Coordinates of C-alpha atoms and ligand atoms in Angstrom, one line a residue:
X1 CA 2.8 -31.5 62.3
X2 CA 5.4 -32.7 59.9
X3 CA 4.5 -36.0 60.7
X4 CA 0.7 -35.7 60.9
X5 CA -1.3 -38.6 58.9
X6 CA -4.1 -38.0 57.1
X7 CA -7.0 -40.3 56.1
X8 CA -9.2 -40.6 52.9
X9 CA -12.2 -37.6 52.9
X10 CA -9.9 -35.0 54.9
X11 CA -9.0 -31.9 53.4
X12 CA -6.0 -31.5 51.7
X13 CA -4.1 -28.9 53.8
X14 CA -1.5 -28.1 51.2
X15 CA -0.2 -28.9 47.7
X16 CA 2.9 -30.9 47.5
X17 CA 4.5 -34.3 47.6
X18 CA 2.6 -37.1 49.7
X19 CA 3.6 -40.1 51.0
X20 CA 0.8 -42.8 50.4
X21 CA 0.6 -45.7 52.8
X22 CA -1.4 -48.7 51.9
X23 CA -2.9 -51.2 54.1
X24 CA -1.3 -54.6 53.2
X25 CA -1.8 -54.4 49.2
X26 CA 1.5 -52.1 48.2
X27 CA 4.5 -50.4 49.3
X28 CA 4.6 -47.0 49.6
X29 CA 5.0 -44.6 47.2
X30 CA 5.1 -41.3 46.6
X31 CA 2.5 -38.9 44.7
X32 CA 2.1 -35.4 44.2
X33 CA -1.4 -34.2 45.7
X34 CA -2.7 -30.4 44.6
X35 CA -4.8 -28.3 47.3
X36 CA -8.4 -28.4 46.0
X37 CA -10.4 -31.1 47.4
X38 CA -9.3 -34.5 49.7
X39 CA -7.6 -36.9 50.0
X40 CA -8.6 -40.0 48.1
X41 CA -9.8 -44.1 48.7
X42 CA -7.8 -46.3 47.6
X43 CA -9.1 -48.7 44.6
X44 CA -7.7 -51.7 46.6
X45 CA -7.2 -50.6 50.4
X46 CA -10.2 -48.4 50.3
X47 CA -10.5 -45.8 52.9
X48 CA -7.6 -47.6 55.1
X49 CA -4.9 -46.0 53.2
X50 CA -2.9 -42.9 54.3
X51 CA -1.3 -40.1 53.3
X52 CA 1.6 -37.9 55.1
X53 CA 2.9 -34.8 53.7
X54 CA 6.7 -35.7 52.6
X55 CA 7.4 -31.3 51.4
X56 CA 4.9 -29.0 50.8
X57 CA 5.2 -27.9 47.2
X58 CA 3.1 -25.1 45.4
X59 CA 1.8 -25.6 41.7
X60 CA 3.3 -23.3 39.3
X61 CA -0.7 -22.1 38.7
X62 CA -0.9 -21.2 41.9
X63 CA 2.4 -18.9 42.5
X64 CA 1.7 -15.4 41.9
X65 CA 4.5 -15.2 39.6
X66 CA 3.1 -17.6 36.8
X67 CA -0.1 -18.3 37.8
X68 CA -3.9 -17.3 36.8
X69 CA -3.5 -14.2 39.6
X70 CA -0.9 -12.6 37.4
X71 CA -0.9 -9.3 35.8
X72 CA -4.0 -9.0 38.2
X73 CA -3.3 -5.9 39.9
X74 CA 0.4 -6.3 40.4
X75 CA 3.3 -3.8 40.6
Ligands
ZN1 ZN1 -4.3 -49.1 48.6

């Protein structure tokens, strides 16, 4: 799982920090990907790049501590 690649169109599983592999163009790099929607094209590689999850990695909106759920019913 921790090394599972995922292609353009998929669903991002999980906010955090993404390896992005491109096909031929660029070295990889790193980018931080948040949960809604999937994963990208490439302007160059198109749909042959790739991502794999490097750490998953919650946005501060969505911890329940800081995010848009708080004060909403908490104790
Ligand atoms: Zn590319």
């Amino acid at each position: 799982m921790a090394d599972e690649v995922f292609q353009p169109g998929t669903p991002v599983p999980e906010a955090g920090v993404y390896q992005v592999l491109h096909y031929r163009h660029r070295l990889y790099h790193e980018v931080t990907i948040r949960r809604a929607g999937s994963f990208p094209t490439c302007s160059e590689c198109g749909s042959n790049v790739r991502f794999r999850l490097v750490r998953s990695a919650p946005l501060l909106e969505d911890d329940r501590n800081f995010g848009a759920a708080r004060g909403r019913g908490a104790t």
